Amino acid sequence: MANNKAPKLPKEKTTPAPQTKTEPTKAPDQTRQSSPATPPAQAASVADAPAATAQASVAPPSGVRMPVINDVRVAGRLTRDPIIRDVGNQKVANFDIAVEKKYLDAKNVWQKQVSYVPCAVWGLVADRAREFLKKGSPVYLEGRLRSQSWQTKDGQKRSMMRLEAFKVQSLARGQSRSQGQEIGD
């Protein structure tokens, strides 16, 4: 009978890639203790960036680019009628929307989680929003987050995060785009 075993091939010898130790570039006023050599598999990762220092005046580390993204899209219902005020030579409409998320809990029962988001629209968008934004109206908003800090008369520091919308679209049935229910960009 014939031998069904495959012939053994000689094993190839592999040599590991040479490891080189590179020092990160340092700013003139920045001091850093040397760290152990990084394995080659991690050499191009973000973890190799120089450690952040407590000084705010130090330039950001070279080689690390942080994208600047502040875009928000949200759909929900107004919790109250908008309050429209004149600020300087333009108008601002302030309102809150309730954004609902449904999920299954551990007992396989549907639950609701509601988040309340304070919103503001400025200028012509605020003027036109007065026409169709009412308590309970379903809306779709696009904008960016903006934080605001202030101090009360008592000396307490307060802050809040608000969605500054540049696009407002009514989601109410029976309203079409041609009727002007979408405003902004």
PDB file of C-alpha atoms in Angstrom:
ATOM      1  CA  MET A   1       0.000   0.000   0.000  1.00  0.00           C
ATOM      2  CA  ALA A   2       1.018   3.536  -0.612  1.00  0.00           C
ATOM      3  CA  ASN A   3       2.131   5.793   2.162  1.00  0.00           C
ATOM      4  CA  ASN A   4      -0.530   8.513   2.698  1.00  0.00           C
ATOM      5  CA  LYS A   5       1.696  10.735   4.802  1.00  0.00           C
ATOM      6  CA  ALA A   6       2.889  14.004   3.291  1.00  0.00           C
ATOM      7  CA  PRO A   7       6.639  14.466   3.237  1.00  0.00           C
ATOM      8  CA  LYS A   8       8.008  16.680   5.960  1.00  0.00           C
ATOM      9  CA  LEU A   9       9.262  20.040   4.781  1.00  0.00           C
ATOM     10  CA  PRO A  10      12.152  21.748   6.508  1.00  0.00           C
ATOM     11  CA  LYS A  11      11.046  24.533   8.831  1.00  0.00           C
ATOM     12  CA  GLU A  12      11.843  28.045   7.697  1.00  0.00           C
ATOM     13  CA  LYS A  13      13.922  30.073  10.037  1.00  0.00           C
ATOM     14  CA  THR A  14      12.554  33.480  10.876  1.00  0.00           C
ATOM     15  CA  THR A  15      14.481  36.212  12.531  1.00  0.00           C
ATOM     16  CA  PRO A  16      12.771  38.919  14.530  1.00  0.00           C
ATOM     17  CA  ALA A  17      12.914  42.454  13.190  1.00  0.00           C
ATOM     18  CA  PRO A  18      15.598  44.542  14.831  1.00  0.00           C
ATOM     19  CA  GLN A  19      14.243  46.712  17.606  1.00  0.00           C
ATOM     20  CA  THR A  20      15.287  50.315  17.635  1.00  0.00           C
ATOM     21  CA  LYS A  21      14.744  52.719  20.420  1.00  0.00           C
ATOM     22  CA  THR A  22      13.558  56.162  19.347  1.00  0.00           C
ATOM     23  CA  GLU A  23      13.102  59.093  21.646  1.00  0.00           C
ATOM     24  CA  PRO A  24      10.038  61.321  21.117  1.00  0.00           C
ATOM     25  CA  THR A  25      10.714  64.925  20.231  1.00  0.00           C
ATOM     26  CA  LYS A  26      10.620  67.175  23.238  1.00  0.00           C
ATOM     27  CA  ALA A  27       9.667  70.810  23.507  1.00  0.00           C
ATOM     28  CA  PRO A  28      12.508  72.941  24.879  1.00  0.00           C
ATOM     29  CA  ASP A  29      10.760  73.586  28.202  1.00  0.00           C
ATOM     30  CA  GLN A  30       9.300  70.089  28.559  1.00  0.00           C
ATOM     31  CA  THR A  31      11.105  67.429  30.573  1.00  0.00           C
ATOM     32  CA  ARG A  32      10.210  63.769  30.516  1.00  0.00           C
ATOM     33  CA  GLN A  33      11.746  60.695  32.007  1.00  0.00           C
ATOM     34  CA  SER A  34      12.694  58.065  29.477  1.00  0.00           C
ATOM     35  CA  SER A  35      10.339  55.114  29.237  1.00  0.00           C
ATOM     36  CA  PRO A  36      11.132  51.524  28.331  1.00  0.00           C
ATOM     37  CA  ALA A  37      11.297  50.661  24.632  1.00  0.00           C
ATOM     38  CA  THR A  38       7.943  50.167  22.978  1.00  0.00           C
ATOM     39  CA  PRO A  39       7.352  46.891  21.152  1.00  0.00           C
ATOM     40  CA  PRO A  40       7.337  47.312  17.340  1.00  0.00           C
ATOM     41  CA  ALA A  41       3.666  46.315  17.063  1.00  0.00           C
ATOM     42  CA  GLN A  42       2.684  49.388  19.072  1.00  0.00           C
ATOM     43  CA  ALA A  43       5.154  51.849  17.614  1.00  0.00           C
ATOM     44  CA  ALA A  44       2.573  53.765  15.597  1.00  0.00           C
ATOM     45  CA  SER A  45      -0.178  53.934  18.207  1.00  0.00           C
ATOM     46  CA  VAL A  46      -1.520  56.970  20.018  1.00  0.00           C
ATOM     47  CA  ALA A  47      -0.033  55.636  23.260  1.00  0.00           C
ATOM     48  CA  ASP A  48       3.423  56.613  22.009  1.00  0.00           C
ATOM     49  CA  ALA A  49       2.564  60.308  22.151  1.00  0.00           C
ATOM     50  CA  PRO A  50       4.422  62.255  24.822  1.00  0.00           C
ATOM     51  CA  ALA A  51       2.586  62.444  28.127  1.00  0.00           C
ATOM     52  CA  ALA A  52       0.428  65.514  28.668  1.00  0.00           C
ATOM     53  CA  THR A  53       1.778  68.002  31.132  1.00  0.00           C
ATOM     54  CA  ALA A  54      -0.064  70.123  33.656  1.00  0.00           C
ATOM     55  CA  GLN A  55       1.026  73.337  31.937  1.00  0.00           C
ATOM     56  CA  ALA A  56      -1.552  74.826  29.583  1.00  0.00           C
ATOM     57  CA  SER A  57       1.006  76.918  27.706  1.00  0.00           C
ATOM     58  CA  VAL A  58       2.908  73.887  26.371  1.00  0.00           C
ATOM     59  CA  ALA A  59       2.264  73.158  22.699  1.00  0.00           C
ATOM     60  CA  PRO A  60       0.275  69.994  21.961  1.00  0.00           C
ATOM     61  CA  PRO A  61       2.332  66.864  21.317  1.00  0.00           C
ATOM     62  CA  SER A  62       3.500  66.424  17.761  1.00  0.00           C
ATOM     63  CA  GLY A  63       2.043  63.552  15.781  1.00  0.00           C
ATOM     64  CA  VAL A  64      -1.306  63.494  17.590  1.00  0.00           C
ATOM     65  CA  ARG A  65      -4.174  65.212  15.834  1.00  0.00           C
ATOM     66  CA  MET A  66      -7.450  65.551  17.680  1.00  0.00           C
ATOM     67  CA  PRO A  67     -10.385  66.058  15.323  1.00  0.00           C
ATOM     68  CA  VAL A  68     -12.675  68.950  16.171  1.00  0.00           C
ATOM     69  CA  ILE A  69     -16.186  67.539  15.875  1.00  0.00           C
ATOM     70  CA  ASN A  70     -19.191  69.152  17.505  1.00  0.00           C
ATOM     71  CA  ASP A  71     -22.213  68.026  15.504  1.00  0.00           C
ATOM     72  CA  VAL A  72     -25.508  67.005  17.089  1.00  0.00           C
ATOM     73  CA  ARG A  73     -28.640  65.580  15.496  1.00  0.00           C
ATOM     74  CA  VAL A  74     -31.626  64.869  17.690  1.00  0.00           C
ATOM     75  CA  ALA A  75     -35.375  64.293  17.352  1.00  0.00           C
ATOM     76  CA  GLY A  76     -37.930  64.742  20.105  1.00  0.00           C
ATOM     77  CA  ARG A  77     -40.944  66.704  21.321  1.00  0.00           C
ATOM     78  CA  LEU A  78     -41.030  70.217  22.759  1.00  0.00           C
ATOM     79  CA  THR A  79     -41.756  70.227  26.492  1.00  0.00           C
ATOM     80  CA  ARG A  80     -43.003  73.848  26.420  1.00  0.00           C
ATOM     81  CA  ASP A  81     -43.686  76.679  23.994  1.00  0.00           C
ATOM     82  CA  PRO A  82     -40.505  78.484  22.918  1.00  0.00           C
ATOM     83  CA  ILE A  83     -39.597  81.687  24.736  1.00  0.00           C
ATOM     84  CA  ILE A  84     -38.517  84.225  22.127  1.00  0.00           C
ATOM     85  CA  ARG A  85     -36.432  87.224  23.228  1.00  0.00           C
ATOM     86  CA  ASP A  86     -34.561  90.032  21.542  1.00  0.00           C
ATOM     87  CA  VAL A  87     -30.815  89.899  22.190  1.00  0.00           C
ATOM     88  CA  GLY A  88     -29.065  92.862  20.638  1.00  0.00           C
ATOM     89  CA  ASN A  89     -30.202  93.091  17.042  1.00  0.00           C
ATOM     90  CA  GLN A  90     -31.384  89.467  16.692  1.00  0.00           C
ATOM     91  CA  LYS A  91     -33.884  87.098  18.260  1.00  0.00           C
ATOM     92  CA  VAL A  92     -33.305  83.904  20.217  1.00  0.00           C
ATOM     93  CA  ALA A  93     -35.852  81.158  20.862  1.00  0.00           C
ATOM     94  CA  ASN A  94     -35.214  78.953  23.907  1.00  0.00           C
ATOM     95  CA  PHE A  95     -37.037  75.666  24.463  1.00  0.00           C
ATOM     96  CA  ASP A  96     -36.485  72.136  25.748  1.00  0.00           C
ATOM     97  CA  ILE A  97     -37.112  68.881  23.942  1.00  0.00           C
ATOM     98  CA  ALA A  98     -37.712  65.438  25.378  1.00  0.00           C
ATOM     99  CA  VAL A  99     -35.780  62.695  23.589  1.00  0.00           C
ATOM    100  CA  GLU A 100     -37.071  59.204  24.259  1.00  0.00           C
ATOM    101  CA  LYS A 101     -35.099  55.971  24.046  1.00  0.00           C
ATOM    102  CA  LYS A 102     -36.803  52.595  24.342  1.00  0.00           C
ATOM    103  CA  TYR A 103     -34.857  49.551  25.502  1.00  0.00           C
ATOM    104  CA  LEU A 104     -35.366  46.014  26.796  1.00  0.00           C
ATOM    105  CA  ASP A 105     -34.469  45.533  30.438  1.00  0.00           C
ATOM    106  CA  ALA A 106     -33.082  42.367  32.057  1.00  0.00           C
ATOM    107  CA  LYS A 107     -36.632  40.950  32.433  1.00  0.00           C
ATOM    108  CA  ASN A 108     -37.251  41.439  28.697  1.00  0.00           C
ATOM    109  CA  VAL A 109     -39.749  44.261  29.309  1.00  0.00           C
ATOM    110  CA  TRP A 110     -39.697  47.454  27.243  1.00  0.00           C
ATOM    111  CA  GLN A 111     -38.654  50.523  29.240  1.00  0.00           C
ATOM    112  CA  LYS A 112     -38.407  54.224  28.348  1.00  0.00           C
ATOM    113  CA  GLN A 113     -35.497  56.498  29.121  1.00  0.00           C
ATOM    114  CA  VAL A 114     -36.192  60.203  28.570  1.00  0.00           C
ATOM    115  CA  SER A 115     -33.500  62.863  28.252  1.00  0.00           C
ATOM    116  CA  TYR A 116     -34.395  66.552  28.375  1.00  0.00           C
ATOM    117  CA  VAL A 117     -32.252  68.729  26.131  1.00  0.00           C
ATOM    118  CA  PRO A 118     -32.230  72.539  26.416  1.00  0.00           C
ATOM    119  CA  CYS A 119     -32.087  74.147  22.970  1.00  0.00           C
ATOM    120  CA  ALA A 120     -31.683  77.586  21.425  1.00  0.00           C
ATOM    121  CA  VAL A 121     -32.119  78.886  17.888  1.00  0.00           C
ATOM    122  CA  TRP A 122     -30.949  82.323  16.779  1.00  0.00           C
ATOM    123  CA  GLY A 123     -31.763  84.962  14.178  1.00  0.00           C
ATOM    124  CA  LEU A 124     -34.122  84.184  11.308  1.00  0.00           C
ATOM    125  CA  VAL A 125     -34.399  80.568  12.446  1.00  0.00           C
ATOM    126  CA  ALA A 126     -35.858  81.786  15.775  1.00  0.00           C
ATOM    127  CA  ASP A 127     -38.239  84.126  13.954  1.00  0.00           C
ATOM    128  CA  ARG A 128     -39.561  81.415  11.664  1.00  0.00           C
ATOM    129  CA  ALA A 129     -39.653  78.768  14.403  1.00  0.00           C
ATOM    130  CA  ARG A 130     -42.347  80.783  16.191  1.00  0.00           C
ATOM    131  CA  GLU A 131     -44.763  79.768  13.428  1.00  0.00           C
ATOM    132  CA  PHE A 132     -44.749  76.015  14.070  1.00  0.00           C
ATOM    133  CA  LEU A 133     -42.950  75.226  17.353  1.00  0.00           C
ATOM    134  CA  LYS A 134     -45.511  74.580  20.087  1.00  0.00           C
ATOM    135  CA  LYS A 135     -45.549  72.424  23.216  1.00  0.00           C
ATOM    136  CA  GLY A 136     -45.687  68.748  22.165  1.00  0.00           C
ATOM    137  CA  SER A 137     -44.539  69.404  18.572  1.00  0.00           C
ATOM    138  CA  PRO A 138     -42.280  66.677  17.163  1.00  0.00           C
ATOM    139  CA  VAL A 139     -39.076  68.210  15.764  1.00  0.00           C
ATOM    140  CA  TYR A 140     -35.745  67.241  14.268  1.00  0.00           C
ATOM    141  CA  LEU A 141     -32.789  69.493  15.129  1.00  0.00           C
ATOM    142  CA  GLU A 142     -29.242  69.799  13.859  1.00  0.00           C
ATOM    143  CA  GLY A 143     -26.695  71.946  15.624  1.00  0.00           C
ATOM    144  CA  ARG A 144     -23.760  71.983  18.011  1.00  0.00           C
ATOM    145  CA  LEU A 145     -23.256  71.803  21.752  1.00  0.00           C
ATOM    146  CA  ARG A 146     -22.293  74.939  23.610  1.00  0.00           C
ATOM    147  CA  SER A 147     -21.460  75.278  27.281  1.00  0.00           C
ATOM    148  CA  GLN A 148     -22.256  78.330  29.331  1.00  0.00           C
ATOM    149  CA  SER A 149     -20.953  79.264  32.786  1.00  0.00           C
ATOM    150  CA  TRP A 150     -22.066  82.034  35.123  1.00  0.00           C
ATOM    151  CA  GLN A 151     -22.066  83.048  38.751  1.00  0.00           C
ATOM    152  CA  THR A 152     -25.263  83.631  40.728  1.00  0.00           C
ATOM    153  CA  LYS A 153     -25.890  86.609  42.986  1.00  0.00           C
ATOM    154  CA  ASP A 154     -25.086  84.288  45.922  1.00  0.00           C
ATOM    155  CA  GLY A 155     -21.637  83.623  44.450  1.00  0.00           C
ATOM    156  CA  GLN A 156     -22.365  80.042  43.345  1.00  0.00           C
ATOM    157  CA  LYS A 157     -20.892  78.919  40.043  1.00  0.00           C
ATOM    158  CA  ARG A 158     -23.354  77.431  37.565  1.00  0.00           C
ATOM    159  CA  SER A 159     -22.931  75.904  34.146  1.00  0.00           C
ATOM    160  CA  MET A 160     -25.066  74.233  31.533  1.00  0.00           C
ATOM    161  CA  MET A 161     -24.763  72.557  28.148  1.00  0.00           C
ATOM    162  CA  ARG A 162     -27.185  73.631  25.427  1.00  0.00           C
ATOM    163  CA  LEU A 163     -27.881  72.555  21.853  1.00  0.00           C
ATOM    164  CA  GLU A 164     -27.609  75.564  19.563  1.00  0.00           C
ATOM    165  CA  ALA A 165     -29.603  74.447  16.552  1.00  0.00           C
ATOM    166  CA  PHE A 166     -29.021  75.830  13.078  1.00  0.00           C
ATOM    167  CA  LYS A 167     -31.609  73.567  11.434  1.00  0.00           C
ATOM    168  CA  VAL A 168     -35.128  72.924  12.734  1.00  0.00           C
ATOM    169  CA  GLN A 169     -37.588  70.649  10.970  1.00  0.00           C
ATOM    170  CA  SER A 170     -41.124  69.887  12.056  1.00  0.00           C
ATOM    171  CA  LEU A 171     -41.990  66.182  12.065  1.00  0.00           C
ATOM    172  CA  ALA A 172     -45.737  66.750  12.493  1.00  0.00           C
ATOM    173  CA  ARG A 173     -47.934  64.869  10.058  1.00  0.00           C
ATOM    174  CA  GLY A 174     -49.610  66.905   7.375  1.00  0.00           C
ATOM    175  CA  GLN A 175     -46.889  69.530   7.193  1.00  0.00           C
ATOM    176  CA  SER A 176     -44.703  69.588   4.121  1.00  0.00           C
ATOM    177  CA  ARG A 177     -41.404  71.254   3.340  1.00  0.00           C
ATOM    178  CA  SER A 178     -43.102  73.614   0.914  1.00  0.00           C
ATOM    179  CA  GLN A 179     -45.045  75.126   3.806  1.00  0.00           C
ATOM    180  CA  GLY A 180     -41.776  76.334   5.376  1.00  0.00           C
ATOM    181  CA  GLN A 181     -41.558  73.905   8.259  1.00  0.00           C
ATOM    182  CA  GLU A 182     -37.855  73.294   7.666  1.00  0.00           C
ATOM    183  CA  ILE A 183     -35.675  76.240   8.491  1.00  0.00           C
ATOM    184  CA  GLY A 184     -31.950  76.773   8.724  1.00  0.00           C
ATOM    185  CA  ASP A 185     -29.125  75.377   6.580  1.00  0.00           C
TER     186      ASP A 185
END
